[in-house]
Short mmCIF file of C-alpha atoms in Angstrom, two decimals:
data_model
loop_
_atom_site.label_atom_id
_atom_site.label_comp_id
_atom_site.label_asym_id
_atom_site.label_seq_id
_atom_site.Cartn_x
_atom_site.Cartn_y
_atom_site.Cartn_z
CA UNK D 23 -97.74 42.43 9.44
CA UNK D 24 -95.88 40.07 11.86
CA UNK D 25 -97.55 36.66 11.79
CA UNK D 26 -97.59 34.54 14.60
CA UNK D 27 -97.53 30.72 14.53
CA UNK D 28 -100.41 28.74 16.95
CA UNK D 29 -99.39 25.47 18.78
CA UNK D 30 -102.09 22.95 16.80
CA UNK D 31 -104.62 21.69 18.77
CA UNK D 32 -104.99 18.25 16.72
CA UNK D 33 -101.28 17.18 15.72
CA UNK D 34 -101.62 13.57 14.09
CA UNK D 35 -99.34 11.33 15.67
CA UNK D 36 -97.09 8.61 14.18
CA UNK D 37 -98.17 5.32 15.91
CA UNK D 38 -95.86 3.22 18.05
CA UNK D 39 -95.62 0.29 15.62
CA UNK D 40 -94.83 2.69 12.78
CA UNK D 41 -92.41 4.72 14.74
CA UNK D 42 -90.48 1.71 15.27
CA UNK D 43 -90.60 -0.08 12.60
CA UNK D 44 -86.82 -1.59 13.00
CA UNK D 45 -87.68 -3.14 16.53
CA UNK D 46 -91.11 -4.86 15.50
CA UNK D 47 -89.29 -6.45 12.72
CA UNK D 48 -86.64 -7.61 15.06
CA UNK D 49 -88.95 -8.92 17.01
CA UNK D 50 -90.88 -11.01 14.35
CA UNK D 51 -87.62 -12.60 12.72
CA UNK D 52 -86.93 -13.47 16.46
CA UNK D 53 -89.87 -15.57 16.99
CA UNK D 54 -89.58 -17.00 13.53
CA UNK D 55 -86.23 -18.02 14.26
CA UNK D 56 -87.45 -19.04 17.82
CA UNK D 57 -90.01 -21.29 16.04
CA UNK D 58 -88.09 -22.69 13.21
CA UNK D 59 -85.16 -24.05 16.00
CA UNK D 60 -87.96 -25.46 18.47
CA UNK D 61 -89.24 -27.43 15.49
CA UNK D 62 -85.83 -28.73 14.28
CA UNK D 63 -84.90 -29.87 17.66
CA UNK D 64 -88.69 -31.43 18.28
CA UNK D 65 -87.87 -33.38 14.46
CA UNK D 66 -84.61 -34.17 15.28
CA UNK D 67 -85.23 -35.83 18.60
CA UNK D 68 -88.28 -37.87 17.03
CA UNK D 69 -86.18 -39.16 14.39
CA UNK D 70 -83.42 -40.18 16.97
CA UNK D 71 -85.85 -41.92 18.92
CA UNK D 72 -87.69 -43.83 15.72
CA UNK D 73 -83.82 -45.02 14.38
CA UNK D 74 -83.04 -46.27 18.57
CA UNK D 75 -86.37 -47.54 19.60
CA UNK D 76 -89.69 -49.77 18.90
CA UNK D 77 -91.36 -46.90 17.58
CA UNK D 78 -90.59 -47.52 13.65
CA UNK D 79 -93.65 -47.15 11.47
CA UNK D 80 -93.64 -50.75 10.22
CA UNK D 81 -94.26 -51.31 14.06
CA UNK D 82 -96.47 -48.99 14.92
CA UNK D 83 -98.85 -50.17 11.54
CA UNK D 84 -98.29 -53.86 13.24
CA UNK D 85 -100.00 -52.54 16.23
CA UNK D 86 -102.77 -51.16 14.78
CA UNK D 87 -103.63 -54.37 12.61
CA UNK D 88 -103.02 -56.20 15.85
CA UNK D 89 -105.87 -53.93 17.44
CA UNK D 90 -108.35 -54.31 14.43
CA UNK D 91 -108.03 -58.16 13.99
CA UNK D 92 -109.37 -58.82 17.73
CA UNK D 93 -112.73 -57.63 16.25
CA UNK D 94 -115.33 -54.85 17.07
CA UNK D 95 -117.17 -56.99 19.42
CA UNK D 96 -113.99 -57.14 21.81
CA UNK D 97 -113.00 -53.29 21.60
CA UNK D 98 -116.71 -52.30 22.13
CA UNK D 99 -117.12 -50.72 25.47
CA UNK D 100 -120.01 -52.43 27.33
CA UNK D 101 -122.31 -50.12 29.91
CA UNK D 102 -121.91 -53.46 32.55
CA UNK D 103 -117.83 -52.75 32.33
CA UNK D 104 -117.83 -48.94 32.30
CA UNK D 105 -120.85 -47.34 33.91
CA UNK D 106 -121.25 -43.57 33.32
CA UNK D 107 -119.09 -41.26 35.81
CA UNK D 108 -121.21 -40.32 38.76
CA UNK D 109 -121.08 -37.06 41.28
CA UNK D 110 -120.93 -39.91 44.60
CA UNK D 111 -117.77 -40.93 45.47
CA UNK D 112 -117.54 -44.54 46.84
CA UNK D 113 -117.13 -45.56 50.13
CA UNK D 114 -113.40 -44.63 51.02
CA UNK D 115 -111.00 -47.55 50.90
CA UNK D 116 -108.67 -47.93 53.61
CA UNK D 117 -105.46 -50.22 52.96
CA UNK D 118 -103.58 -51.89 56.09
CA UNK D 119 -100.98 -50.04 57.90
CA UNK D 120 -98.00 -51.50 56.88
CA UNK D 121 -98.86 -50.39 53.06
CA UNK D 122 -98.38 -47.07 53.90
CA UNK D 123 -94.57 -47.89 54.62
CA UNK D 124 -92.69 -48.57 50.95
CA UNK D 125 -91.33 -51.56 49.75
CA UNK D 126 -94.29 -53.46 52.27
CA UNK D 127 -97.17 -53.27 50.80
CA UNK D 128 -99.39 -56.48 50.88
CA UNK D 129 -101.96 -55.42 48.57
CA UNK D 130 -99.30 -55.54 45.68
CA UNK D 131 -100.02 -59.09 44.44
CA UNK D 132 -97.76 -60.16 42.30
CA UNK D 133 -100.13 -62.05 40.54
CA UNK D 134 -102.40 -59.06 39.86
CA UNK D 135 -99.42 -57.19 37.97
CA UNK D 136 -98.33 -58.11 34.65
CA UNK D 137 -95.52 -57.38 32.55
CA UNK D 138 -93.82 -58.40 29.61
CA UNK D 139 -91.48 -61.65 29.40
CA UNK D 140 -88.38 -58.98 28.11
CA UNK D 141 -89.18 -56.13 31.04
CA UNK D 142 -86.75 -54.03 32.28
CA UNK D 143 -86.10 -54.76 35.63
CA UNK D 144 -83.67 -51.66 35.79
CA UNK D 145 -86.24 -49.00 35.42
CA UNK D 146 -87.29 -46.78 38.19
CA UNK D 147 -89.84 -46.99 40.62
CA UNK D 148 -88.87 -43.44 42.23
CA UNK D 149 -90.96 -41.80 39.34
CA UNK D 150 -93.15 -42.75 36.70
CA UNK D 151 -96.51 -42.55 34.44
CA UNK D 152 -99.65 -43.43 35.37
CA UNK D 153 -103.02 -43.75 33.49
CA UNK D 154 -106.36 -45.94 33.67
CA UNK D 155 -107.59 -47.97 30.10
CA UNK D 156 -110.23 -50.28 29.92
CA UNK D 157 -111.16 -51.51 26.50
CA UNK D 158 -113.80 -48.64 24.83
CA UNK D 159 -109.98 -46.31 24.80
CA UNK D 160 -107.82 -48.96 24.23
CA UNK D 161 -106.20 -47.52 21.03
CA UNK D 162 -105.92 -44.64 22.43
CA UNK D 163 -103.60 -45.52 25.34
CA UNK D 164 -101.93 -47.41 22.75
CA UNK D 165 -101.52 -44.59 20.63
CA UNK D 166 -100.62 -42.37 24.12
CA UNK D 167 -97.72 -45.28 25.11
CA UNK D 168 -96.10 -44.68 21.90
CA UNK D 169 -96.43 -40.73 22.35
CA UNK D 170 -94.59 -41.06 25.59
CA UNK D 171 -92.03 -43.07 24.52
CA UNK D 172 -91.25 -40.38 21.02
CA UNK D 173 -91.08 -37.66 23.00
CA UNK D 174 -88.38 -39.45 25.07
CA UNK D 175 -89.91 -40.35 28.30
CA UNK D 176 -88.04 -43.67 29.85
CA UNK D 177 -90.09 -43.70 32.93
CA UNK D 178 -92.22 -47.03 33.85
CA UNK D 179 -95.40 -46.44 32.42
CA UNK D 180 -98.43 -48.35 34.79
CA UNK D 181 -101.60 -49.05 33.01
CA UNK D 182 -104.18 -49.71 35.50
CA UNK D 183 -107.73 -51.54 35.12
CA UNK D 184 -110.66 -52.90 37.13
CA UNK D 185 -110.96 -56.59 37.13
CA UNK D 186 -110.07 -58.45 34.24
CA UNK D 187 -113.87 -57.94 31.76
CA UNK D 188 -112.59 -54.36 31.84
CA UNK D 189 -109.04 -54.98 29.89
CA UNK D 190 -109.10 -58.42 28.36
CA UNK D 191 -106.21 -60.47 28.48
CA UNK D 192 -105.55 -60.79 24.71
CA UNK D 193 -105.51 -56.42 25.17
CA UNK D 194 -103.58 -56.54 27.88
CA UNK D 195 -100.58 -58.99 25.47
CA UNK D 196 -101.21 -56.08 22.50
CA UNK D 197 -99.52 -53.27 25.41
CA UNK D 198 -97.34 -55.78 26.52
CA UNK D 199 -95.76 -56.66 23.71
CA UNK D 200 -95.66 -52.56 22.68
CA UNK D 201 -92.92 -51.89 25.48
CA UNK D 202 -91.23 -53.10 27.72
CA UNK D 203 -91.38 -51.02 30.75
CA UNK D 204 -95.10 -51.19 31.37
CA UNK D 205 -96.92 -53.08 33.99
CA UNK D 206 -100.85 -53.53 33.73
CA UNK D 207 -102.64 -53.57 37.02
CA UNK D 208 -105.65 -54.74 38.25
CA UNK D 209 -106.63 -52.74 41.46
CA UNK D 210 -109.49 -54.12 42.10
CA UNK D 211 -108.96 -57.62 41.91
CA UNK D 212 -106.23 -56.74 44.31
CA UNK D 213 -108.10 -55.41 46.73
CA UNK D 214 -110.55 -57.68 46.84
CA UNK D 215 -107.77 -60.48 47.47
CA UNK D 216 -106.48 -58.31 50.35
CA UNK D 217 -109.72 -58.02 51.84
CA UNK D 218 -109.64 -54.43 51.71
CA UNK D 219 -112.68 -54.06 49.74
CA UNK D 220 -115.83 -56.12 48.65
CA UNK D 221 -116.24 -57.00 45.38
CA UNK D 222 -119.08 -55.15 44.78
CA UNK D 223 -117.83 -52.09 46.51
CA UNK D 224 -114.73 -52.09 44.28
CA UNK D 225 -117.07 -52.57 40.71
CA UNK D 226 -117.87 -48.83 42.29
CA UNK D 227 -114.63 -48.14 40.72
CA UNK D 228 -115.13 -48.60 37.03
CA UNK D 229 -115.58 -45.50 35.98
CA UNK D 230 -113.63 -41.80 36.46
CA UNK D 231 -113.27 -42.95 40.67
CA UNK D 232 -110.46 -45.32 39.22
CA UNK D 233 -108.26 -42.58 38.70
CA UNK D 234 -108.21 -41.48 42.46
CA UNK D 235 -108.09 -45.26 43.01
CA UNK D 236 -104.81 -45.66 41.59
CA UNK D 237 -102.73 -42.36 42.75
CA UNK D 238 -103.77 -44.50 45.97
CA UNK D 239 -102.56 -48.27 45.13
CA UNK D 240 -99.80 -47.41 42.93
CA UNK D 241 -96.02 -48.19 44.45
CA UNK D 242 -94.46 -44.98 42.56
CA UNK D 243 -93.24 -42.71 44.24
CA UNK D 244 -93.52 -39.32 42.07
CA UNK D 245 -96.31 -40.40 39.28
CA UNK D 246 -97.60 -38.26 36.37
CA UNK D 247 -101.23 -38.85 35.93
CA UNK D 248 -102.33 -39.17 32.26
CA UNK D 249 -106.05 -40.22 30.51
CA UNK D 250 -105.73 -42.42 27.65
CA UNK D 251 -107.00 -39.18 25.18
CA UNK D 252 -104.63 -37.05 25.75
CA UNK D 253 -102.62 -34.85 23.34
CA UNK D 254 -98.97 -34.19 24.53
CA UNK D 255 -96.48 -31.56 22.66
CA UNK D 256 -94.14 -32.01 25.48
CA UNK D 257 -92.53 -35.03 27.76
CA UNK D 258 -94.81 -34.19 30.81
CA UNK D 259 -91.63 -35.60 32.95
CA UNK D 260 -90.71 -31.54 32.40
CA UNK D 261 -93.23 -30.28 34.81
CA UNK D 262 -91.29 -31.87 37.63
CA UNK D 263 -88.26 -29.01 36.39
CA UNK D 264 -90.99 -26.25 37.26
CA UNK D 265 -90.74 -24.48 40.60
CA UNK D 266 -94.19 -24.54 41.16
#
């Protein structure tokens, strides 16, 4: 009797990953390798920076007991100097003309802009870093400045406040004295001098309507904008590469 072979109805099948078992393990010592180079470069670049720069850990600890020695009772954050965030913008300041042209812009008080005895005068003002601190973050944007700076960002770095309860002067010497291409600003104060705004429409301001505030009154030309908690892996100065 002849027998005849039937095409199975339920052949098991091999799956991908174990058909191909020489590419997936290509692929994982790839992204090791990927991984292992991206963190020797990211340590090696650190460490550069640390031997060139302020950065050293004896400094950085120097800082910090800076910081704690001017007391609890000056790094407290006080409801009268930050209010909560509200949903209602404030009334929309307009500056003169002529500030809208750069290089002439009268609200830029010289005497509302500090920086340190040793600053740079060479650095940029084509691009740069932005961010707002007031003293409940101030180690924070401390910490953040120091961040910037390891990661190898040379831009100027402007800190900006509003009026002088929010960042107290003896803060304000701390950041100085941490690097020295950093200028502190105080917007409102600023405007009020200018007559562009009331003082009490410019107290409006303490809280997250700063932030719009100063991608307004800031002299940069290309800024980064930056709160005082964030976490960065990466210069942000490489999102200006992107296309996008």
């Amino acid at each position: 009797m002849r027998s005849e072979s039937f095409p199975r109805r339920h052949e098991y099948q091999q799956p991908a990953r174990d058909r191909h078992p020489k590419a997936a393990r290509s692929l994982r010592v790839t992204l090791v390798v990927l991984v292992l180079v991206t963190t020797v470069v990211t340590l090696t670049r650190s460490i550069t920076l640390l031997e060139q720069g302020d950065y050293t850990p004896r400094v950085i600890v120097t800082s910090a007991e800076r910081v704690r020695d001017l007391g609890e009772e000056t790094l407290k954050p006080s409801p009268k100097s930050t209010p909560a965030p509200t949903t209602q913008a404030p009334k929309l300041i307009l500056p003169p003309v002529s500030r809208l042209s750069y290089g002439n812009a009268p609200i830029h008080n010289a005497a509302f802009i500090k920086r340190s005895s040793n600053f740079d005068e060479s650095v940029s003002r084509q691009r740069g870093v932005v961010m707002s601190i007031h003293k409940g973050v101030f180690a924070l944007g401390l910490c953040l400045i120091g961040e910037l700076r390891c990661l190898g960002n040379d831009e100027l770095i402007q800190i900006y406040h509003c009026f002088p309860a929010e960042l107290p002067d003896n803060l304000q010497q701390v950041l100085l004295d941490q690097d020295n291409r950093l200028e502190i600003v105080d917007a409102c104060s600023d405007l009020v001098n200018a007559s562009v705004s009331t003082e009490s429409g410019a107290l409006n301001f303490r809280n997250w309507w700063l932030k719009p505030l100063v991608l307004h009154h800031t002299d940069l030309q290309e800024v980064i904008l930056l709160d005082a908690d964030d976490i960065l892996l990466q210069n942000p100065a490489l999102v200006r590469l992107s296309k996008g």
